mmCIF file of C-alpha atoms and ligand atoms in Angstrom:
data_model
loop_
_atom_site.group_PDB
_atom_site.id
_atom_site.type_symbol
_atom_site.label_atom_id
_atom_site.label_comp_id
_atom_site.label_asym_id
_atom_site.label_seq_id
_atom_site.Cartn_x
_atom_site.Cartn_y
_atom_site.Cartn_z
ATOM 1 C CA MET H 1 7.297 48.462 26.288
ATOM 2 C CA GLU H 2 8.166 45.746 28.800
ATOM 3 C CA LYS H 3 9.685 42.653 27.220
ATOM 4 C CA ILE H 4 7.474 39.595 27.297
ATOM 5 C CA LEU H 5 9.153 36.534 28.767
ATOM 6 C CA PHE H 6 9.177 33.336 26.717
ATOM 7 C CA ILE H 7 9.566 30.542 29.254
ATOM 8 C CA THR H 8 11.499 27.820 27.453
ATOM 9 C CA SER H 9 14.600 25.667 27.742
ATOM 10 C CA ASN H 10 14.784 25.312 23.962
ATOM 11 C CA PRO H 11 16.971 27.936 22.225
ATOM 12 C CA HIS H 12 15.680 26.933 18.766
ATOM 13 C CA LYS H 13 12.087 27.634 19.730
ATOM 14 C CA PHE H 14 13.213 30.956 21.177
ATOM 15 C CA SER H 15 15.091 32.175 18.108
ATOM 16 C CA GLU H 16 12.199 31.259 15.795
ATOM 17 C CA ALA H 17 9.806 33.171 18.049
ATOM 18 C CA GLN H 18 12.107 36.146 18.469
ATOM 19 C CA SER H 19 12.513 36.831 14.764
ATOM 20 C CA LEU H 20 8.820 36.466 14.008
ATOM 21 C CA LEU H 21 7.494 38.478 16.948
ATOM 22 C CA LYS H 22 9.953 41.293 16.242
ATOM 23 C CA LYS H 23 8.173 41.812 12.916
ATOM 24 C CA CYS H 24 4.933 42.525 14.748
ATOM 25 C CA GLY H 25 6.577 44.834 17.285
ATOM 26 C CA ILE H 26 6.820 42.441 20.218
ATOM 27 C CA ASN H 27 10.169 42.070 21.974
ATOM 28 C CA ILE H 28 10.773 38.941 23.980
ATOM 29 C CA LYS H 29 13.333 37.651 26.416
ATOM 30 C CA ARG H 30 14.097 34.015 27.145
ATOM 31 C CA LYS H 31 13.680 32.655 30.640
ATOM 32 C CA ASN H 32 14.414 29.121 31.727
ATOM 33 C CA LEU H 33 12.142 28.438 34.681
ATOM 34 C CA ASN H 34 11.939 24.668 35.074
ATOM 35 C CA VAL H 35 8.156 24.601 35.231
ATOM 36 C CA SER H 36 6.715 21.126 35.555
ATOM 37 C CA GLU H 37 5.154 19.618 32.451
ATOM 38 C CA VAL H 38 1.792 18.034 33.257
ATOM 39 C CA ARG H 39 0.863 14.662 31.804
ATOM 40 C CA ALA H 40 -1.853 15.454 29.288
ATOM 41 C CA GLU H 41 -3.036 14.413 25.830
ATOM 42 C CA SER H 42 -2.906 17.829 24.189
ATOM 43 C CA CYS H 43 -0.338 20.571 23.742
ATOM 44 C CA GLU H 44 -2.997 23.138 24.747
ATOM 45 C CA GLU H 45 -3.420 21.579 28.197
ATOM 46 C CA VAL H 46 0.335 21.312 28.742
ATOM 47 C CA ALA H 47 0.962 24.935 27.695
ATOM 48 C CA LYS H 48 -1.879 26.309 29.818
ATOM 49 C CA ALA H 49 -0.835 24.491 32.991
ATOM 50 C CA ALA H 50 2.770 25.600 32.529
ATOM 51 C CA ALA H 51 1.816 29.232 31.879
ATOM 52 C CA ILE H 52 -0.339 29.367 35.010
ATOM 53 C CA GLU H 53 2.453 27.862 37.099
ATOM 54 C CA ALA H 54 5.071 30.203 35.607
ATOM 55 C CA TYR H 55 2.851 33.268 36.128
ATOM 56 C CA ARG H 56 2.283 32.334 39.768
ATOM 57 C CA LYS H 57 6.044 32.273 40.233
ATOM 58 C CA ILE H 58 7.106 35.442 38.442
ATOM 59 C CA ARG H 59 4.029 37.631 37.876
ATOM 60 C CA ARG H 60 5.262 39.233 34.677
ATOM 61 C CA PRO H 61 3.779 39.046 31.155
ATOM 62 C CA LEU H 62 4.892 35.718 29.726
ATOM 63 C CA PHE H 63 4.071 32.883 27.407
ATOM 64 C CA VAL H 64 4.790 29.183 27.232
ATOM 65 C CA GLU H 65 4.753 27.087 24.099
ATOM 66 C CA ASP H 66 4.170 23.353 23.924
ATOM 67 C CA SER H 67 4.660 21.618 20.627
ATOM 68 C CA GLY H 68 4.966 18.149 19.198
ATOM 69 C CA LEU H 69 4.777 15.859 16.213
ATOM 70 C CA PHE H 70 1.608 13.768 15.962
ATOM 71 C CA ILE H 71 1.924 10.765 13.611
ATOM 72 C CA LYS H 72 -1.431 9.412 12.434
ATOM 73 C CA SER H 73 -0.536 5.729 12.035
ATOM 74 C CA LEU H 74 0.983 5.738 15.547
ATOM 75 C CA ASN H 75 -2.248 7.142 17.026
ATOM 76 C CA GLY H 76 -0.644 10.522 17.559
ATOM 77 C CA PHE H 77 2.636 9.303 19.075
ATOM 78 C CA PRO H 78 5.050 10.910 19.955
ATOM 79 C CA GLY H 79 2.700 13.918 20.384
ATOM 80 C CA VAL H 80 3.102 15.584 23.768
ATOM 81 C CA TYR H 81 6.041 13.223 24.395
ATOM 82 C CA SER H 82 7.998 14.414 21.347
ATOM 83 C CA ALA H 83 10.983 15.800 23.268
ATOM 84 C CA TYR H 84 11.149 12.617 25.375
ATOM 85 C CA ALA H 85 10.865 10.281 22.357
ATOM 86 C CA ILE H 86 13.645 11.963 20.444
ATOM 87 C CA ARG H 87 15.900 11.723 23.511
ATOM 88 C CA LYS H 88 15.105 8.051 24.014
ATOM 89 C CA ILE H 89 14.837 6.535 20.525
ATOM 90 C CA GLY H 90 15.991 9.335 18.210
ATOM 91 C CA LEU H 91 14.879 10.012 14.668
ATOM 92 C CA GLU H 92 16.098 6.577 13.525
ATOM 93 C CA GLY H 93 13.877 4.987 16.154
ATOM 94 C CA ILE H 94 10.871 6.923 14.872
ATOM 95 C CA LEU H 95 11.669 5.970 11.253
ATOM 96 C CA ALA H 96 11.940 2.304 12.297
ATOM 97 C CA LEU H 97 8.478 2.428 13.918
ATOM 98 C CA LEU H 98 7.023 3.673 10.633
ATOM 99 C CA LYS H 99 8.240 0.875 8.356
ATOM 100 C CA GLY H 100 5.298 -0.234 6.197
ATOM 101 C CA LYS H 101 2.969 2.304 7.827
ATOM 102 C CA SER H 102 1.262 5.450 6.560
ATOM 103 C CA ARG H 103 3.507 8.466 7.044
ATOM 104 C CA ASP H 104 0.928 11.249 7.500
ATOM 105 C CA ALA H 105 1.749 13.517 10.412
ATOM 106 C CA GLU H 106 1.197 16.976 11.806
ATOM 107 C CA PHE H 107 3.183 19.343 13.928
ATOM 108 C CA VAL H 108 1.153 21.143 16.593
ATOM 109 C CA CYS H 109 2.106 24.320 18.442
ATOM 110 C CA ALA H 110 0.069 25.602 21.386
ATOM 111 C CA ILE H 111 0.939 28.899 23.028
ATOM 112 C CA CYS H 112 -0.481 30.195 26.278
ATOM 113 C CA TYR H 113 0.138 33.868 27.126
ATOM 114 C CA MET H 114 -0.598 35.333 30.553
ATOM 115 C CA ASP H 115 -0.413 38.742 32.194
ATOM 116 C CA ASN H 116 -2.250 40.375 35.101
ATOM 117 C CA ALA H 117 -5.383 40.922 33.015
ATOM 118 C CA LYS H 118 -5.709 38.056 30.578
ATOM 119 C CA LEU H 119 -4.916 34.553 29.450
ATOM 120 C CA VAL H 120 -4.654 34.059 25.690
ATOM 121 C CA GLN H 121 -4.436 30.633 24.071
ATOM 122 C CA VAL H 122 -3.681 29.814 20.442
ATOM 123 C CA CYS H 123 -3.007 26.486 18.777
ATOM 124 C CA LYS H 124 -1.974 25.844 15.170
ATOM 125 C CA LYS H 125 -1.018 22.839 13.057
ATOM 126 C CA CYS H 126 1.174 22.110 10.092
ATOM 127 C CA LYS H 127 0.294 19.002 8.094
ATOM 128 C CA GLY H 128 2.825 16.895 6.252
ATOM 129 C CA LYS H 129 4.529 13.520 5.941
ATOM 130 C CA ILE H 130 7.463 11.754 7.542
ATOM 131 C CA SER H 131 10.262 11.213 5.015
ATOM 132 C CA LEU H 132 11.849 7.804 4.424
ATOM 133 C CA ARG H 133 15.172 8.990 5.790
ATOM 134 C CA GLN H 134 16.719 12.026 7.492
ATOM 135 C CA LYS H 135 17.560 14.907 5.196
ATOM 136 C CA GLY H 136 18.958 18.396 5.823
ATOM 137 C CA LYS H 137 20.875 20.221 8.507
ATOM 138 C CA ASN H 138 18.756 23.243 9.502
ATOM 139 C CA GLY H 139 16.377 23.562 12.407
ATOM 140 C CA PHE H 140 16.062 21.107 15.267
ATOM 141 C CA GLY H 141 14.163 18.087 16.562
ATOM 142 C CA TYR H 142 12.092 16.364 13.898
ATOM 143 C CA ASP H 143 12.879 18.873 11.126
ATOM 144 C CA PRO H 144 15.113 16.380 9.212
ATOM 145 C CA VAL H 145 12.187 13.942 8.780
ATOM 146 C CA PHE H 146 9.206 16.303 8.310
ATOM 147 C CA VAL H 147 8.061 17.232 4.809
ATOM 148 C CA PRO H 148 5.241 19.823 4.862
ATOM 149 C CA ALA H 149 2.188 19.188 2.659
ATOM 150 C CA GLY H 150 2.711 20.164 -0.984
ATOM 151 C CA LYS H 151 6.521 20.217 -0.680
ATOM 152 C CA LYS H 152 9.310 17.731 -1.425
ATOM 153 C CA LYS H 153 12.001 18.901 0.968
ATOM 154 C CA THR H 154 12.132 18.466 4.739
ATOM 155 C CA PHE H 155 12.000 21.489 7.051
ATOM 156 C CA ALA H 156 15.710 20.862 7.733
ATOM 157 C CA GLN H 157 16.463 21.219 3.997
ATOM 158 C CA ASP H 158 14.260 24.259 3.486
ATOM 159 C CA ALA H 159 14.451 26.811 6.292
ATOM 160 C CA LYS H 160 12.544 29.412 4.258
ATOM 161 C CA THR H 161 9.475 27.172 3.958
ATOM 162 C CA LYS H 162 9.715 26.365 7.656
ATOM 163 C CA ALA H 163 9.763 30.080 8.526
ATOM 164 C CA GLU H 164 6.692 30.658 6.333
ATOM 165 C CA LYS H 165 4.574 27.603 7.012
ATOM 166 C CA SER H 166 5.440 26.031 10.339
ATOM 167 C CA HIS H 167 3.016 25.328 13.185
ATOM 168 C CA ARG H 168 5.060 27.746 15.326
ATOM 169 C CA THR H 169 4.926 30.540 12.744
ATOM 170 C CA ALA H 170 1.155 30.142 12.463
ATOM 171 C CA ALA H 171 0.674 30.102 16.233
ATOM 172 C CA LEU H 172 2.918 33.141 16.778
ATOM 173 C CA LYS H 173 1.056 35.097 14.089
ATOM 174 C CA ALA H 174 -2.225 34.226 15.760
ATOM 175 C CA LEU H 175 -0.808 35.347 19.110
ATOM 176 C CA CYS H 176 0.284 38.698 17.613
ATOM 177 C CA ALA H 177 -3.193 39.245 16.217
ATOM 178 C CA ARG H 178 -4.849 38.425 19.540
ATOM 179 C CA LEU H 179 -2.539 40.658 21.571
ATOM 180 C CA ALA H 180 -2.982 43.534 19.127
ATOM 181 C CA LYS H 181 -6.793 43.375 19.440
ATOM 182 C CA ARG H 182 -6.960 44.232 23.107
HETATM 183 P P1 ITT J 201 10.423 23.687 26.497
HETATM 184 O O1 ITT J 201 9.356 22.744 27.008
HETATM 185 O O2 ITT J 201 11.394 24.066 27.556
HETATM 186 O O3 ITT J 201 9.877 24.870 25.770
HETATM 187 P P2 ITT J 201 11.083 21.452 24.777
HETATM 188 O O4 ITT J 201 12.005 21.253 23.614
HETATM 189 O O5 ITT J 201 11.127 20.416 25.882
HETATM 190 O O6 ITT J 201 11.317 22.913 25.376
HETATM 191 P P3 ITT J 201 8.365 20.653 24.197
HETATM 192 O O7 ITT J 201 8.176 19.964 25.504
HETATM 193 O O8 ITT J 201 7.267 21.514 23.664
HETATM 194 O O9 ITT J 201 9.645 21.601 24.216
HETATM 195 O O10 ITT J 201 8.785 19.564 23.138
HETATM 196 C C1 ITT J 201 8.608 19.803 21.819
HETATM 197 C C2 ITT J 201 9.461 18.838 21.028
HETATM 198 O O11 ITT J 201 8.779 18.604 19.786
HETATM 199 C C3 ITT J 201 10.800 19.458 20.661
HETATM 200 O O12 ITT J 201 11.801 19.169 21.608
HETATM 201 C C4 ITT J 201 11.073 18.806 19.308
HETATM 202 O O13 ITT J 201 11.633 17.531 19.486
HETATM 203 C C5 ITT J 201 9.663 18.674 18.716
HETATM 204 N N1 ITT J 201 9.352 19.870 17.911
HETATM 205 C C6 ITT J 201 8.503 20.882 18.229
HETATM 206 N N2 ITT J 201 8.517 21.837 17.290
HETATM 207 C C7 ITT J 201 9.395 21.431 16.360
HETATM 208 C C8 ITT J 201 9.883 21.988 15.165
HETATM 209 O O14 ITT J 201 9.500 23.184 14.754
HETATM 210 N N3 ITT J 201 10.779 21.298 14.467
HETATM 211 C C9 ITT J 201 11.219 20.099 14.892
HETATM 212 N N4 ITT J 201 10.845 19.500 16.004
HETATM 213 C C10 ITT J 201 9.933 20.166 16.747
#
């Protein structure tokens, strides 16, 4: 079967997707395509626009994933600007913004798949809290400050829980199920 292209510049996203999708019989290949990221409020809109643009350019089965951390007391910030925020103010900057505020947050992962016959969209969340300080070395991005609901350790301290419960894992499983149906 032809490999599906995962259009992403983020090697961490790719390796998480590769190991999970392999389990459901889907082989993927990473492609860095520099698609423009539209300014939008939701990960679904960003992923869909990018997938359409990428498909126009390469016309092969592909998917795009847009994800982010939405913090309730910051009205959803950094949200769709998560990659930008971490580059500009870092995890310490995010922790500083949260002093004295509620720490409820959720990770969101939206995937948009496209081939010559269909467009498939899935979006999943993982609820949790922002820790008081950075802990752990695994993963990437906000993993050192995100503690999933019902757990005490951050994703960066507990890679096994991340692999089982993350927003990305849930979205990829949903994608597998949708692609298998057709
Ligand atoms: P591509 O757009 O090229 O795929 P990106 O890293 O720029 O790569 P996004 O625009 O979707 O991807 O930004 C998502 C950011 O949200 C990502 O860079 C992290 O900072 C954060 N993020 C998303 N999923 C995460 C996860 O599982 N663990 C930690 N941080 C995550």
